[in-house]
PDB file of C-alpha atoms in Angstrom:
ATOM      1  CA  MET A   1      -0.156  -0.047   0.014  1.00 62.00           C
ATOM      2  CA  PRO A   2       1.333   3.385  -0.926  1.00 74.00           C
ATOM      3  CA  ALA A   3       2.523   5.486   1.829  1.00 75.00           C
ATOM      4  CA  ARG A   4       0.441   8.426   3.432  1.00 93.00           C
ATOM      5  CA  THR A   5       2.563  11.235   1.815  1.00 96.00           C
ATOM      6  CA  VAL A   6       2.623  14.871   2.939  1.00 98.00           C
ATOM      7  CA  PHE A   7       4.843  17.457   1.192  1.00 98.00           C
ATOM      8  CA  ILE A   8       6.497  20.063   3.387  1.00 98.00           C
ATOM      9  CA  ALA A   9       6.321  23.339   1.512  1.00 98.00           C
ATOM     10  CA  GLY A  10       7.669  26.712   2.511  1.00 97.00           C
ATOM     11  CA  ALA A  11       6.249  30.117   2.190  1.00 96.00           C
ATOM     12  CA  GLY A  12       9.827  31.331   1.937  1.00 93.00           C
ATOM     13  CA  THR A  13      13.527  30.451   2.347  1.00 90.00           C
ATOM     14  CA  GLU A  14      15.327  30.096   5.666  1.00 90.00           C
ATOM     15  CA  ILE A  15      12.129  30.030   7.659  1.00 93.00           C
ATOM     16  CA  GLY A  16      12.218  26.851   9.708  1.00 93.00           C
ATOM     17  CA  LYS A  17      11.041  24.272   7.291  1.00 95.00           C
ATOM     18  CA  THR A  18      13.516  21.691   8.277  1.00 96.00           C
ATOM     19  CA  TYR A  19      13.084  22.455  12.029  1.00 96.00           C
ATOM     20  CA  VAL A  20       9.405  21.814  11.641  1.00 97.00           C
ATOM     21  CA  THR A  21       9.844  18.732   9.513  1.00 97.00           C
ATOM     22  CA  ALA A  22      12.389  17.177  12.048  1.00 97.00           C
ATOM     23  CA  ALA A  23       9.952  18.090  14.976  1.00 97.00           C
ATOM     24  CA  LEU A  24       6.855  16.561  13.286  1.00 97.00           C
ATOM     25  CA  THR A  25       9.079  13.484  12.536  1.00 97.00           C
ATOM     26  CA  ARG A  26      10.105  12.996  16.149  1.00 97.00           C
ATOM     27  CA  CYS A  27       6.438  13.524  17.208  1.00 96.00           C
ATOM     28  CA  LEU A  28       5.317  10.898  14.841  1.00 96.00           C
ATOM     29  CA  ARG A  29       7.775   8.382  15.959  1.00 96.00           C
ATOM     30  CA  ALA A  30       7.228   9.157  19.593  1.00 95.00           C
ATOM     31  CA  GLY A  31       3.491   8.287  19.094  1.00 93.00           C
ATOM     32  CA  GLY A  32       4.374   4.810  17.641  1.00 93.00           C
ATOM     33  CA  ARG A  33       3.791   5.727  14.135  1.00 92.00           C
ATOM     34  CA  THR A  34       5.876   4.516  11.138  1.00 94.00           C
ATOM     35  CA  VAL A  35       7.449   7.514   9.316  1.00 96.00           C
ATOM     36  CA  ARG A  36      10.064   8.155   6.905  1.00 97.00           C
ATOM     37  CA  THR A  37      11.319  11.611   6.139  1.00 98.00           C
ATOM     38  CA  LEU A  38      13.002  12.679   2.996  1.00 98.00           C
ATOM     39  CA  LYS A  39      14.605  15.856   1.528  1.00 98.00           C
ATOM     40  CA  PRO A  40      15.223  14.787  -2.035  1.00 97.00           C
ATOM     41  CA  LEU A  41      16.874  18.193  -3.059  1.00 96.00           C
ATOM     42  CA  ALA A  42      19.205  19.846  -0.593  1.00 94.00           C
ATOM     43  CA  SER A  43      21.407  22.719  -1.046  1.00 93.00           C
ATOM     44  CA  GLY A  44      24.244  23.860   1.241  1.00 91.00           C
ATOM     45  CA  VAL A  45      25.314  20.382   2.273  1.00 93.00           C
ATOM     46  CA  PRO A  46      28.969  19.697   2.782  1.00 93.00           C
ATOM     47  CA  PRO A  47      30.545  16.450   2.078  1.00 92.00           C
ATOM     48  CA  LEU A  48      29.756  13.822   4.724  1.00 91.00           C
ATOM     49  CA  HIS A  49      33.260  13.762   6.037  1.00 92.00           C
ATOM     50  CA  ASP A  50      33.169  17.602   6.721  1.00 91.00           C
ATOM     51  CA  PRO A  51      32.290  18.511  10.091  1.00 91.00           C
ATOM     52  CA  GLY A  52      29.867  21.009   8.863  1.00 91.00           C
ATOM     53  CA  PHE A  53      27.662  18.054   7.622  1.00 93.00           C
ATOM     54  CA  ALA A  54      26.091  17.545  11.013  1.00 92.00           C
ATOM     55  CA  GLU A  55      24.322  21.057  10.694  1.00 93.00           C
ATOM     56  CA  SER A  56      22.968  20.375   7.278  1.00 95.00           C
ATOM     57  CA  ASP A  57      19.172  19.746   6.663  1.00 95.00           C
ATOM     58  CA  THR A  58      19.863  16.220   5.479  1.00 96.00           C
ATOM     59  CA  ALA A  59      21.764  15.454   8.711  1.00 96.00           C
ATOM     60  CA  ARG A  60      19.089  16.984  10.861  1.00 97.00           C
ATOM     61  CA  LEU A  61      16.382  14.891   9.256  1.00 98.00           C
ATOM     62  CA  LEU A  62      18.296  11.694   9.626  1.00 97.00           C
ATOM     63  CA  ASP A  63      18.904  12.463  13.411  1.00 97.00           C
ATOM     64  CA  ALA A  64      15.160  12.951  13.700  1.00 97.00           C
ATOM     65  CA  GLN A  65      14.630   9.517  12.417  1.00 98.00           C
ATOM     66  CA  ASP A  66      17.412   8.155  14.714  1.00 97.00           C
ATOM     67  CA  LEU A  67      19.350   6.938  11.585  1.00 96.00           C
ATOM     68  CA  VAL A  68      23.232   6.524  11.499  1.00 91.00           C
ATOM     69  CA  LEU A  69      24.855   9.395   9.379  1.00 90.00           C
ATOM     70  CA  ASP A  70      26.474   7.112   6.775  1.00 95.00           C
ATOM     71  CA  ALA A  71      26.692   7.328   2.983  1.00 95.00           C
ATOM     72  CA  GLU A  72      23.704   4.953   2.412  1.00 96.00           C
ATOM     73  CA  ALA A  73      21.369   7.045   4.798  1.00 96.00           C
ATOM     74  CA  VAL A  74      22.408  10.331   3.279  1.00 96.00           C
ATOM     75  CA  GLU A  75      21.820   9.006  -0.394  1.00 97.00           C
ATOM     76  CA  GLY A  76      18.519   7.611   0.753  1.00 97.00           C
ATOM     77  CA  CYS A  77      17.327  10.856   2.213  1.00 97.00           C
ATOM     78  CA  SER A  78      18.813  13.409  -0.110  1.00 97.00           C
ATOM     79  CA  PRO A  79      19.923  11.883  -3.427  1.00 96.00           C
ATOM     80  CA  TRP A  80      20.479  15.312  -5.010  1.00 96.00           C
ATOM     81  CA  ARG A  81      22.814  17.255  -2.891  1.00 95.00           C
ATOM     82  CA  PHE A  82      24.677  20.486  -3.682  1.00 93.00           C
ATOM     83  CA  SER A  83      27.291  22.300  -1.574  1.00 91.00           C
ATOM     84  CA  ALA A  84      26.445  25.839  -2.546  1.00 89.00           C
ATOM     85  CA  PRO A  85      23.642  27.384  -0.404  1.00 88.00           C
ATOM     86  CA  LEU A  86      21.724  28.376  -3.489  1.00 88.00           C
ATOM     87  CA  SER A  87      18.488  27.278  -5.238  1.00 88.00           C
ATOM     88  CA  PRO A  88      19.234  23.799  -6.820  1.00 88.00           C
ATOM     89  CA  ASP A  89      19.124  25.123 -10.430  1.00 89.00           C
ATOM     90  CA  GLN A  90      21.881  27.586  -9.451  1.00 91.00           C
ATOM     91  CA  ALA A  91      23.928  25.396  -7.485  1.00 88.00           C
ATOM     92  CA  ALA A  92      23.843  22.635 -10.187  1.00 87.00           C
ATOM     93  CA  VAL A  93      25.229  25.067 -12.692  1.00 90.00           C
ATOM     94  CA  LEU A  94      28.084  25.883 -10.268  1.00 90.00           C
ATOM     95  CA  GLU A  95      29.024  22.176 -10.120  1.00 90.00           C
ATOM     96  CA  GLY A  96      28.629  21.401 -13.748  1.00 90.00           C
ATOM     97  CA  ARG A  97      25.658  19.284 -13.014  1.00 89.00           C
ATOM     98  CA  SER A  98      22.021  19.041 -14.348  1.00 85.00           C
ATOM     99  CA  LEU A  99      18.780  18.160 -12.677  1.00 88.00           C
ATOM    100  CA  ASP A 100      15.815  16.741 -14.576  1.00 92.00           C
ATOM    101  CA  LEU A 101      12.342  17.323 -12.932  1.00 95.00           C
ATOM    102  CA  ASP A 102      11.168  13.795 -14.362  1.00 96.00           C
ATOM    103  CA  ASP A 103      14.054  12.106 -12.630  1.00 96.00           C
ATOM    104  CA  LEU A 104      13.014  13.917  -9.378  1.00 96.00           C
ATOM    105  CA  ILE A 105       9.333  13.112  -9.632  1.00 97.00           C
ATOM    106  CA  GLY A 106      10.125   9.404 -10.736  1.00 97.00           C
ATOM    107  CA  TRP A 107      12.366   9.034  -7.529  1.00 97.00           C
ATOM    108  CA  CYS A 108       9.788  10.417  -5.151  1.00 97.00           C
ATOM    109  CA  ARG A 109       7.048   8.389  -6.701  1.00 97.00           C
ATOM    110  CA  SER A 110       9.218   5.138  -6.122  1.00 96.00           C
ATOM    111  CA  GLN A 111       9.635   6.182  -2.473  1.00 96.00           C
ATOM    112  CA  ILE A 112       5.873   6.559  -2.156  1.00 96.00           C
ATOM    113  CA  ALA A 113       5.163   3.192  -3.563  1.00 95.00           C
ATOM    114  CA  GLY A 114       7.663   1.416  -1.443  1.00 91.00           C
ATOM    115  CA  THR A 115       7.325   3.220   1.854  1.00 91.00           C
ATOM    116  CA  PRO A 116       4.915   1.850   4.513  1.00 90.00           C
ATOM    117  CA  GLY A 117       3.224   4.111   6.963  1.00 92.00           C
ATOM    118  CA  THR A 118       3.691   7.907   6.612  1.00 96.00           C
ATOM    119  CA  LEU A 119       6.134   9.533   4.244  1.00 97.00           C
ATOM    120  CA  LEU A 120       7.076  13.309   4.651  1.00 98.00           C
ATOM    121  CA  ILE A 121       8.930  14.934   1.669  1.00 98.00           C
ATOM    122  CA  GLU A 122      10.452  18.277   2.428  1.00 98.00           C
ATOM    123  CA  GLY A 123      10.810  20.650  -0.433  1.00 97.00           C
ATOM    124  CA  VAL A 124      13.549  23.101  -0.985  1.00 95.00           C
ATOM    125  CA  GLY A 125      13.321  27.027  -0.368  1.00 92.00           C
ATOM    126  CA  GLY A 126      10.011  28.488  -0.959  1.00 94.00           C
ATOM    127  CA  LEU A 127       6.983  27.234  -2.922  1.00 95.00           C
ATOM    128  CA  MET A 128       8.053  29.133  -6.114  1.00 95.00           C
ATOM    129  CA  SER A 129      11.795  28.651  -5.768  1.00 93.00           C
ATOM    130  CA  PRO A 130      13.267  27.157  -8.981  1.00 93.00           C
ATOM    131  CA  VAL A 131      14.178  23.409  -8.596  1.00 93.00           C
ATOM    132  CA  THR A 132      15.417  23.067 -12.340  1.00 93.00           C
ATOM    133  CA  ALA A 133      16.056  25.649 -15.030  1.00 89.00           C
ATOM    134  CA  ALA A 134      12.408  25.326 -16.084  1.00 92.00           C
ATOM    135  CA  ALA A 135      10.546  24.138 -13.038  1.00 95.00           C
ATOM    136  CA  THR A 136       9.563  25.498  -9.565  1.00 96.00           C
ATOM    137  CA  GLY A 137       8.833  23.825  -6.255  1.00 96.00           C
ATOM    138  CA  LEU A 138       5.097  24.130  -7.020  1.00 97.00           C
ATOM    139  CA  ASP A 139       5.579  22.147 -10.331  1.00 97.00           C
ATOM    140  CA  TRP A 140       7.184  19.381  -8.170  1.00 98.00           C
ATOM    141  CA  LEU A 141       4.481  19.409  -5.681  1.00 98.00           C
ATOM    142  CA  LYS A 142       1.679  19.490  -8.418  1.00 97.00           C
ATOM    143  CA  ALA A 143       3.243  16.502 -10.212  1.00 97.00           C
ATOM    144  CA  LEU A 144       3.242  14.316  -7.041  1.00 97.00           C
ATOM    145  CA  SER A 145      -0.540  15.029  -6.357  1.00 96.00           C
ATOM    146  CA  VAL A 146      -0.100  14.867  -2.713  1.00 97.00           C
ATOM    147  CA  PRO A 147      -1.436  17.252   0.123  1.00 97.00           C
ATOM    148  CA  ALA A 148       0.843  20.125   1.355  1.00 98.00           C
ATOM    149  CA  LEU A 149       1.939  21.187   4.859  1.00 98.00           C
ATOM    150  CA  LEU A 150       2.847  24.880   4.544  1.00 98.00           C
ATOM    151  CA  VAL A 151       5.558  26.272   6.839  1.00 98.00           C
ATOM    152  CA  THR A 152       6.006  30.024   7.360  1.00 98.00           C
ATOM    153  CA  GLY A 153       7.805  32.280   9.808  1.00 97.00           C
ATOM    154  CA  SER A 154       6.709  34.929  12.091  1.00 97.00           C
ATOM    155  CA  TYR A 155       9.036  37.646  10.818  1.00 97.00           C
ATOM    156  CA  LEU A 156       7.550  41.070   9.592  1.00 96.00           C
ATOM    157  CA  GLY A 157       5.918  40.252   6.276  1.00 96.00           C
ATOM    158  CA  ALA A 158       5.367  36.573   7.016  1.00 97.00           C
ATOM    159  CA  ILE A 159       1.492  36.981   6.982  1.00 98.00           C
ATOM    160  CA  SER A 160       1.510  38.245   3.426  1.00 98.00           C
ATOM    161  CA  HIS A 161       3.760  35.658   2.341  1.00 97.00           C
ATOM    162  CA  ALA A 162       1.989  32.724   4.030  1.00 98.00           C
ATOM    163  CA  LEU A 163      -1.351  33.922   2.554  1.00 98.00           C
ATOM    164  CA  THR A 164       0.012  34.416  -0.865  1.00 98.00           C
ATOM    165  CA  ALA A 165       1.403  30.672  -0.804  1.00 98.00           C
ATOM    166  CA  CYS A 166      -2.081  29.581   0.440  1.00 98.00           C
ATOM    167  CA  GLU A 167      -3.795  31.294  -2.379  1.00 97.00           C
ATOM    168  CA  THR A 168      -1.288  29.768  -4.974  1.00 97.00           C
ATOM    169  CA  LEU A 169      -1.946  26.324  -3.578  1.00 98.00           C
ATOM    170  CA  ARG A 170      -5.752  26.851  -3.830  1.00 97.00           C
ATOM    171  CA  ARG A 171      -5.256  28.270  -7.425  1.00 97.00           C
ATOM    172  CA  TYR A 172      -3.714  24.954  -8.408  1.00 97.00           C
ATOM    173  CA  ASP A 173      -5.899  22.662  -6.455  1.00 97.00           C
ATOM    174  CA  VAL A 174      -3.250  21.377  -4.115  1.00 98.00           C
ATOM    175  CA  PRO A 175      -4.771  20.238  -0.800  1.00 97.00           C
ATOM    176  CA  LEU A 176      -3.560  22.175   2.070  1.00 98.00           C
ATOM    177  CA  LEU A 177      -3.617  20.219   5.276  1.00 97.00           C
ATOM    178  CA  ALA A 178      -2.442  22.925   7.630  1.00 98.00           C
ATOM    179  CA  VAL A 179      -0.037  25.990   8.058  1.00 98.00           C
ATOM    180  CA  VAL A 180       2.685  25.916  10.612  1.00 98.00           C
ATOM    181  CA  VAL A 181       4.092  29.224  11.909  1.00 98.00           C
ATOM    182  CA  SER A 182       7.689  28.630  13.016  1.00 97.00           C
ATOM    183  CA  GLU A 183       8.902  31.262  15.322  1.00 96.00           C
ATOM    184  CA  SER A 184      11.457  33.615  13.760  1.00 96.00           C
ATOM    185  CA  VAL A 185      14.238  34.914  15.864  1.00 93.00           C
ATOM    186  CA  GLY A 186      13.852  38.785  16.519  1.00 92.00           C
ATOM    187  CA  ALA A 187      10.370  38.959  15.080  1.00 94.00           C
ATOM    188  CA  PRO A 188       8.655  42.092  16.144  1.00 95.00           C
ATOM    189  CA  ALA A 189       5.204  40.377  17.090  1.00 96.00           C
ATOM    190  CA  PRO A 190       4.726  37.070  19.040  1.00 95.00           C
ATOM    191  CA  VAL A 191       4.442  33.935  17.019  1.00 96.00           C
ATOM    192  CA  GLY A 192       0.768  33.502  18.262  1.00 96.00           C
ATOM    193  CA  THR A 193      -0.298  36.798  17.050  1.00 97.00           C
ATOM    194  CA  VAL A 194       1.201  36.161  13.692  1.00 97.00           C
ATOM    195  CA  ALA A 195      -0.590  32.679  13.599  1.00 97.00           C
ATOM    196  CA  ALA A 196      -3.980  34.139  14.509  1.00 98.00           C
ATOM    197  CA  SER A 197      -3.838  36.656  11.703  1.00 98.00           C
ATOM    198  CA  ILE A 198      -2.956  33.952   9.249  1.00 98.00           C
ATOM    199  CA  ALA A 199      -5.669  31.678  10.524  1.00 98.00           C
ATOM    200  CA  ARG A 200      -8.361  34.274   9.782  1.00 97.00           C
ATOM    201  CA  HIS A 201      -7.566  33.934   6.012  1.00 97.00           C
ATOM    202  CA  ALA A 202      -5.917  30.651   5.380  1.00 97.00           C
ATOM    203  CA  GLY A 203      -8.783  28.356   5.101  1.00 95.00           C
ATOM    204  CA  ALA A 204      -6.926  25.565   6.874  1.00 97.00           C
ATOM    205  CA  PRO A 205      -5.815  24.661  10.470  1.00 97.00           C
ATOM    206  CA  VAL A 206      -2.899  26.927  11.716  1.00 98.00           C
ATOM    207  CA  PHE A 207      -0.243  25.715  14.294  1.00 97.00           C
ATOM    208  CA  CYS A 208       2.437  27.514  16.189  1.00 95.00           C
ATOM    209  CA  LEU A 209       5.804  26.004  16.882  1.00 94.00           C
ATOM    210  CA  LYS A 210       8.159  28.070  19.160  1.00 92.00           C
ATOM    211  CA  ARG A 211      11.800  27.435  19.198  1.00 87.00           C
ATOM    212  CA  GLY A 212      12.787  24.649  21.363  1.00 87.00           C
ATOM    213  CA  GLU A 213       9.157  23.317  21.668  1.00 90.00           C
ATOM    214  CA  ALA A 214       8.003  19.924  20.576  1.00 90.00           C
ATOM    215  CA  CYS A 215       5.525  19.541  17.698  1.00 94.00           C
ATOM    216  CA  PRO A 216       2.024  19.812  18.679  1.00 92.00           C
ATOM    217  CA  GLU A 217       0.405  16.299  18.944  1.00 92.00           C
ATOM    218  CA  ARG A 218      -2.716  17.688  17.210  1.00 94.00           C
ATOM    219  CA  LEU A 219      -0.575  18.422  14.223  1.00 95.00           C
ATOM    220  CA  ALA A 220       0.986  15.030  14.153  1.00 93.00           C
ATOM    221  CA  ALA A 221      -2.665  13.525  14.444  1.00 92.00           C
ATOM    222  CA  LEU A 222      -3.801  15.446  11.407  1.00 92.00           C
ATOM    223  CA  ILE A 223      -0.845  14.483   9.314  1.00 88.00           C
ATOM    224  CA  ASP A 224      -1.376  10.799  10.245  1.00 79.00           C
ATOM    225  CA  SER A 225      -5.200  10.728   9.896  1.00 75.00           C
TER     226      SER A 225
END
């Protein structure tokens, strides 16, 4: 039976998407659920032998799954890794590599078909960030035909960014399970205030995740329902 799959999309870049994905993974596992978490595309990833690898998104997601940081686990989580902290299309050019959307989609579909339980697929950057020379994260998400969990921050401007992403998902008939507001360091308003504003317009449940807090159980239950 194909996995229950959720795509973790971002309203922007560097807003806590991996933080939320890792917290959600831990919460699902703590509740006895079978979960696998992937970040097929990852930029800013040093080589495995580099001390900085432990701070990469891939390493954080593997740690949340209690997996050993070895070459097999890294390849199984993030088969397309780039060292430059840029959008994948730009990072690929710098490394003289290419990335084909069909290959990415095909790999993801094979993981959906072969994974039991719940599968979390974290996207890269914001919803409209380029993933190849011709395709964006939205194209990737649409092709997979799976529901989305949207992550945003609480920084000044986050409300507009989040609601624009919600509207974009609706425009393209992508089911939106929920929005998670990840607390931004130094934000001028409390994360709960930002979440309440988003909730008035999002048309989906909205959750808060403060730094250092565990993922809300209600969110995990929604994802696994």
